[in-house]
PDB file of C-alpha atoms in Angstrom:
ATOM      1  CA  MET A1027      26.652 -11.319  26.078  1.00  0.00           C
ATOM      2  CA  GLU A1028      23.770  -8.811  26.067  1.00  0.00           C
ATOM      3  CA  ILE A1029      22.935  -9.694  22.446  1.00  0.00           C
ATOM      4  CA  LYS A1030      22.705 -13.427  23.208  1.00  0.00           C
ATOM      5  CA  LYS A1031      20.406 -12.648  26.120  1.00  0.00           C
ATOM      6  CA  GLN A1032      18.183 -10.490  23.898  1.00  0.00           C
ATOM      7  CA  ILE A1033      18.094 -13.203  21.202  1.00  0.00           C
ATOM      8  CA  GLU A1034      17.005 -15.781  23.772  1.00  0.00           C
ATOM      9  CA  LYS A1035      14.304 -13.426  25.072  1.00  0.00           C
ATOM     10  CA  ALA A1036      13.153 -12.801  21.481  1.00  0.00           C
ATOM     11  CA  LYS A1037      12.936 -16.573  20.926  1.00  0.00           C
ATOM     12  CA  GLN A1038      10.554 -16.647  23.905  1.00  0.00           C
ATOM     13  CA  GLY A1039       8.392 -13.984  22.220  1.00  0.00           C
ATOM     14  CA  ASP A1040       9.608 -10.959  24.227  1.00  0.00           C
ATOM     15  CA  GLN A1041       8.585  -7.884  22.195  1.00  0.00           C
ATOM     16  CA  THR A1042      11.087  -5.584  23.901  1.00  0.00           C
ATOM     17  CA  ALA A1043      13.878  -7.934  22.807  1.00  0.00           C
ATOM     18  CA  PHE A1044      12.600  -7.814  19.204  1.00  0.00           C
ATOM     19  CA  THR A1045      12.673  -4.018  19.329  1.00  0.00           C
ATOM     20  CA  PHE A1046      16.182  -4.053  20.844  1.00  0.00           C
ATOM     21  CA  LEU A1047      17.468  -6.332  18.062  1.00  0.00           C
ATOM     22  CA  LEU A1048      15.760  -4.225  15.385  1.00  0.00           C
ATOM     23  CA  ASP A1049      17.373  -1.048  16.749  1.00  0.00           C
ATOM     24  CA  TYR A1050      20.771  -2.672  17.295  1.00  0.00           C
ATOM     25  CA  TYR A1051      21.115  -4.242  13.834  1.00  0.00           C
ATOM     26  CA  TRP A1052      19.025  -1.911  11.635  1.00  0.00           C
ATOM     27  CA  ASN A1053      21.892   0.319  10.427  1.00  0.00           C
ATOM     28  CA  GLU A1054      24.187  -2.610   9.681  1.00  0.00           C
ATOM     29  CA  VAL A1055      21.613  -4.448   7.545  1.00  0.00           C
ATOM     30  CA  TYR A1056      20.360  -1.243   5.903  1.00  0.00           C
ATOM     31  CA  SER A1057      23.909  -0.047   5.055  1.00  0.00           C
ATOM     32  CA  PHE A1058      24.791  -3.437   3.608  1.00  0.00           C
ATOM     33  CA  MET A1059      21.675  -3.407   1.403  1.00  0.00           C
ATOM     34  CA  LEU A1060      22.208   0.224   0.381  1.00  0.00           C
ATOM     35  CA  ILE A1061      25.641  -0.687  -0.988  1.00  0.00           C
ATOM     36  CA  ARG A1062      24.175  -3.675  -2.870  1.00  0.00           C
ATOM     37  CA  THR A1063      21.055  -1.987  -4.245  1.00  0.00           C
ATOM     38  CA  GLU A1064      22.328   1.605  -4.583  1.00  0.00           C
ATOM     39  CA  ASN A1065      18.720   2.605  -3.893  1.00  0.00           C
ATOM     40  CA  GLU A1066      17.422   3.883  -0.527  1.00  0.00           C
ATOM     41  CA  THR A1067      13.858   2.661  -1.057  1.00  0.00           C
ATOM     42  CA  ASP A1068      14.913  -0.855  -2.088  1.00  0.00           C
ATOM     43  CA  ALA A1069      17.432  -1.026   0.757  1.00  0.00           C
ATOM     44  CA  GLU A1070      14.794   0.038   3.287  1.00  0.00           C
ATOM     45  CA  ASP A1071      12.162  -2.360   1.893  1.00  0.00           C
ATOM     46  CA  ILE A1072      14.592  -5.287   1.964  1.00  0.00           C
ATOM     47  CA  THR A1073      15.695  -4.368   5.503  1.00  0.00           C
ATOM     48  CA  ILE A1074      12.078  -4.288   6.691  1.00  0.00           C
ATOM     49  CA  GLU A1075      11.450  -7.632   4.985  1.00  0.00           C
ATOM     50  CA  THR A1076      14.652  -9.040   6.536  1.00  0.00           C
ATOM     51  CA  PHE A1077      13.597  -8.211  10.098  1.00  0.00           C
ATOM     52  CA  SER A1078      10.085  -9.438   9.427  1.00  0.00           C
ATOM     53  CA  LYS A1079      11.411 -12.812   8.231  1.00  0.00           C
ATOM     54  CA  ALA A1080      14.014 -12.980  11.000  1.00  0.00           C
ATOM     55  CA  PHE A1081      11.397 -12.423  13.699  1.00  0.00           C
ATOM     56  CA  ASP A1082       9.097 -14.996  12.085  1.00  0.00           C
ATOM     57  CA  LYS A1083      11.896 -17.560  11.996  1.00  0.00           C
ATOM     58  CA  ILE A1084      13.894 -16.605  15.102  1.00  0.00           C
ATOM     59  CA  SER A1085      13.286 -20.032  16.624  1.00  0.00           C
ATOM     60  CA  THR A1086      15.394 -21.520  13.788  1.00  0.00           C
ATOM     61  CA  TYR A1087      18.378 -19.240  14.499  1.00  0.00           C
ATOM     62  CA  ASN A1088      21.504 -21.262  15.364  1.00  0.00           C
ATOM     63  CA  ASN A1089      23.554 -19.650  18.170  1.00  0.00           C
ATOM     64  CA  GLU A1090      26.783 -21.039  16.678  1.00  0.00           C
ATOM     65  CA  PHE A1091      26.627 -18.265  14.075  1.00  0.00           C
ATOM     66  CA  GLN A1092      26.720 -14.505  14.568  1.00  0.00           C
ATOM     67  CA  PHE A1093      23.222 -12.981  14.572  1.00  0.00           C
ATOM     68  CA  ASN A1094      24.246 -10.233  12.143  1.00  0.00           C
ATOM     69  CA  THR A1095      25.604 -12.865   9.711  1.00  0.00           C
ATOM     70  CA  TRP A1096      22.221 -14.604   9.830  1.00  0.00           C
ATOM     71  CA  LEU A1097      20.416 -11.294   9.201  1.00  0.00           C
ATOM     72  CA  ILE A1098      22.722 -10.453   6.268  1.00  0.00           C
ATOM     73  CA  ALA A1099      22.053 -13.901   4.747  1.00  0.00           C
ATOM     74  CA  ILE A1100      18.303 -13.230   4.964  1.00  0.00           C
ATOM     75  CA  ALA A1101      18.841  -9.766   3.427  1.00  0.00           C
ATOM     76  CA  LYS A1102      20.901 -11.216   0.547  1.00  0.00           C
ATOM     77  CA  ASN A1103      18.119 -13.688  -0.193  1.00  0.00           C
ATOM     78  CA  GLY A1104      15.591 -10.847  -0.049  1.00  0.00           C
ATOM     79  CA  HIS A1105      17.635  -8.896  -2.580  1.00  0.00           C
ATOM     80  CA  ILE A1106      17.885 -11.934  -4.896  1.00  0.00           C
ATOM     81  CA  ASP A1107      14.108 -12.394  -4.593  1.00  0.00           C
ATOM     82  CA  LEU A1108      13.558  -8.728  -5.487  1.00  0.00           C
ATOM     83  CA  LEU A1109      15.764  -9.056  -8.574  1.00  0.00           C
ATOM     84  CA  ARG A1110      13.956 -12.243  -9.622  1.00  0.00           C
ATOM     85  CA  LYS A1111      10.562 -10.586  -9.195  1.00  0.00           C
ATOM     86  CA  ARG A1112      11.646  -7.657 -11.322  1.00  0.00           C
ATOM     87  CA  LYS A1113      12.990  -9.951 -14.021  1.00  0.00           C
ATOM     88  CA  SER A1114       9.928 -12.145 -14.176  1.00  0.00           C
ATOM     89  CA  SER A1115       7.583  -9.217 -13.461  1.00  0.00           C
ATOM     90  CA  LEU A1116       4.995 -11.711 -12.302  1.00  0.00           C
ATOM     91  CA  PHE A1117       2.659 -10.705  -9.524  1.00  0.00           C
ATOM     92  CA  VAL A1118       2.365 -13.311  -6.788  1.00  0.00           C
ATOM     93  CA  GLU A1119      -0.451 -12.645  -4.364  1.00  0.00           C
ATOM     94  CA  ILE A1120       0.168 -13.311  -0.690  1.00  0.00           C
ATOM     95  CA  THR A1121      -2.515 -15.590   0.621  1.00  0.00           C
ATOM     96  CA  GLU A1122      -4.635 -14.783   3.650  1.00  0.00           C
ATOM     97  CA  ASP A1123      -3.190 -17.890   5.329  1.00  0.00           C
ATOM     98  CA  GLU A1124       0.418 -16.685   4.932  1.00  0.00           C
ATOM     99  CA  ASP A1125      -0.596 -13.302   6.272  1.00  0.00           C
ATOM    100  CA  GLN A1126      -2.178 -14.952   9.332  1.00  0.00           C
ATOM    101  CA  LYS A1127       1.096 -16.760  10.046  1.00  0.00           C
ATOM    102  CA  ALA A1128       2.833 -13.411  10.485  1.00  0.00           C
ATOM    103  CA  HIS A1129       4.033 -13.172  14.058  1.00  0.00           C
ATOM    104  CA  ASN A1130       2.855 -10.523  16.444  1.00  0.00           C
ATOM    105  CA  VAL A1131       5.658  -7.973  16.646  1.00  0.00           C
ATOM    106  CA  ALA A1132       3.351  -5.351  18.090  1.00  0.00           C
ATOM    107  CA  ASP A1133       3.485  -4.762  21.799  1.00  0.00           C
ATOM    108  CA  THR A1134       0.472  -3.153  23.426  1.00  0.00           C
ATOM    109  CA  THR A1135       2.397  -1.589  26.319  1.00  0.00           C
ATOM    110  CA  PRO A1136       3.509   1.959  25.440  1.00  0.00           C
ATOM    111  CA  SER A1137       7.206   2.144  24.575  1.00  0.00           C
ATOM    112  CA  VAL A1138       9.550   5.043  25.344  1.00  0.00           C
ATOM    113  CA  GLU A1139       8.908   6.211  21.764  1.00  0.00           C
ATOM    114  CA  ASP A1140       5.114   6.045  22.284  1.00  0.00           C
ATOM    115  CA  LYS A1141       5.399   8.180  25.417  1.00  0.00           C
ATOM    116  CA  LEU A1142       7.599  10.744  23.669  1.00  0.00           C
ATOM    117  CA  ILE A1143       5.210  10.937  20.724  1.00  0.00           C
ATOM    118  CA  THR A1144       2.086  11.366  22.875  1.00  0.00           C
ATOM    119  CA  GLU A1145       3.710  14.161  24.923  1.00  0.00           C
ATOM    120  CA  GLN A1146       3.979  16.393  21.840  1.00  0.00           C
ATOM    121  CA  ASN A1147       1.349  18.969  21.011  1.00  0.00           C
ATOM    122  CA  LEU A1148      -0.446  18.183  17.780  1.00  0.00           C
ATOM    123  CA  SER A1149       0.945  20.939  15.538  1.00  0.00           C
ATOM    124  CA  GLN A1150       4.502  20.210  16.690  1.00  0.00           C
ATOM    125  CA  LEU A1151       3.945  16.477  16.199  1.00  0.00           C
ATOM    126  CA  LEU A1152       2.629  16.998  12.652  1.00  0.00           C
ATOM    127  CA  LYS A1153       5.714  19.077  11.863  1.00  0.00           C
ATOM    128  CA  PHE A1154       7.958  16.254  13.108  1.00  0.00           C
ATOM    129  CA  ILE A1155       5.989  13.611  11.175  1.00  0.00           C
ATOM    130  CA  LYS A1156       6.552  15.593   7.948  1.00  0.00           C
ATOM    131  CA  GLU A1157      10.299  14.987   8.432  1.00  0.00           C
ATOM    132  CA  LEU A1158       9.758  11.220   8.032  1.00  0.00           C
ATOM    133  CA  LYS A1159       9.923   9.492   4.651  1.00  0.00           C
ATOM    134  CA  PRO A1160       6.478   9.304   2.984  1.00  0.00           C
ATOM    135  CA  HIS A1161       5.898   5.581   3.627  1.00  0.00           C
ATOM    136  CA  TYR A1162       6.623   6.096   7.329  1.00  0.00           C
ATOM    137  CA  GLN A1163       4.351   9.156   7.414  1.00  0.00           C
ATOM    138  CA  GLU A1164       1.616   7.020   5.875  1.00  0.00           C
ATOM    139  CA  VAL A1165       1.730   4.190   8.452  1.00  0.00           C
ATOM    140  CA  ILE A1166       2.025   6.602  11.398  1.00  0.00           C
ATOM    141  CA  GLN A1167      -0.927   8.590  10.077  1.00  0.00           C
ATOM    142  CA  MET A1168      -3.074   5.466   9.605  1.00  0.00           C
ATOM    143  CA  ARG A1169      -2.116   3.958  12.960  1.00  0.00           C
ATOM    144  CA  TYR A1170      -2.321   7.001  15.230  1.00  0.00           C
ATOM    145  CA  PHE A1171      -4.653   9.453  13.502  1.00  0.00           C
ATOM    146  CA  GLN A1172      -7.061   7.104  11.734  1.00  0.00           C
ATOM    147  CA  GLU A1173      -6.620   4.528  14.552  1.00  0.00           C
ATOM    148  CA  MET A1174      -6.477   1.660  12.067  1.00  0.00           C
ATOM    149  CA  SER A1175      -5.435  -1.785  13.248  1.00  0.00           C
ATOM    150  CA  TYR A1176      -2.215  -3.337  11.934  1.00  0.00           C
ATOM    151  CA  GLN A1177      -4.314  -5.689   9.814  1.00  0.00           C
ATOM    152  CA  GLU A1178      -6.355  -2.818   8.344  1.00  0.00           C
ATOM    153  CA  ILE A1179      -3.137  -0.993   7.442  1.00  0.00           C
ATOM    154  CA  ALA A1180      -1.699  -4.162   5.869  1.00  0.00           C
ATOM    155  CA  ASN A1181      -4.842  -4.547   3.771  1.00  0.00           C
ATOM    156  CA  LYS A1182      -4.889  -0.879   2.738  1.00  0.00           C
ATOM    157  CA  ILE A1183      -1.245  -0.688   1.633  1.00  0.00           C
ATOM    158  CA  ASP A1184      -1.266  -4.282   0.356  1.00  0.00           C
ATOM    159  CA  GLU A1185       1.698  -5.491   2.387  1.00  0.00           C
ATOM    160  CA  PRO A1186       2.167  -8.439   4.755  1.00  0.00           C
ATOM    161  CA  LEU A1187       1.135  -7.810   8.351  1.00  0.00           C
ATOM    162  CA  SER A1188       4.656  -8.427   9.671  1.00  0.00           C
ATOM    163  CA  ASN A1189       6.091  -5.758   7.318  1.00  0.00           C
ATOM    164  CA  VAL A1190       3.538  -3.235   8.593  1.00  0.00           C
ATOM    165  CA  LYS A1191       4.513  -3.969  12.193  1.00  0.00           C
ATOM    166  CA  ILE A1192       8.218  -3.513  11.447  1.00  0.00           C
ATOM    167  CA  LYS A1193       7.509  -0.276   9.526  1.00  0.00           C
ATOM    168  CA  ILE A1194       5.530   1.116  12.469  1.00  0.00           C
ATOM    169  CA  LEU A1195       8.258   0.126  14.951  1.00  0.00           C
ATOM    170  CA  ARG A1196      10.854   1.803  12.750  1.00  0.00           C
ATOM    171  CA  ALA A1197       8.700   4.893  12.138  1.00  0.00           C
ATOM    172  CA  LYS A1198       8.135   5.337  15.889  1.00  0.00           C
ATOM    173  CA  LYS A1199      11.870   5.090  16.551  1.00  0.00           C
ATOM    174  CA  LEU A1200      12.716   7.628  13.828  1.00  0.00           C
ATOM    175  CA  LEU A1201       9.966   9.958  15.017  1.00  0.00           C
ATOM    176  CA  ALA A1202      11.210   9.738  18.606  1.00  0.00           C
ATOM    177  CA  GLU A1203      14.725  10.636  17.390  1.00  0.00           C
ATOM    178  CA  ILE A1204      13.332  13.659  15.476  1.00  0.00           C
ATOM    179  CA  ILE A1205      11.402  14.771  18.591  1.00  0.00           C
ATOM    180  CA  GLN A1206      14.532  14.439  20.766  1.00  0.00           C
ATOM    181  CA  LYS A1207      16.532  16.579  18.324  1.00  0.00           C
ATOM    182  CA  GLY A1208      13.710  19.139  18.259  1.00  0.00           C
ATOM    183  CA  LYS A1209      13.794  19.641  22.029  1.00  0.00           C
TER     184      LYS A1209
END
């Protein structure tokens, strides 16, 4: 029942509900993709892309189906797309217009993770950040130390805005977990 409530809130644009769904389903989608790809980086990239697409298209989600089934279908398509791209090895540039259509996953109100992160002293925080995977270290560093906007980060790392937002959400969650373990 809680999941259906969160899905409905997410359909209304509730950022906390998006974060809840991301946290709740991340491991399931990631594990599924890890088995298919046998590659942590690919699995993580496809999972990020999956949540990005799901949040963009959440209004099209049909409640008659399980939410995780819908996410897995998106992930499978993402994996097929990745394989096609590798086979064709053609570079398709994402247009500015498509990037502008990316939904706003970012919430400006500080989350529990934000509060935990800001409570750390700098040297301790840097030590914790080093425990993250390099691509998470990079977005955290750009967002919080260089104070770059989501759009600036997207431009710098040449990724869609929605992917950057999901990466930052995920990085904050992982960092908060590392901080909790460190206490």
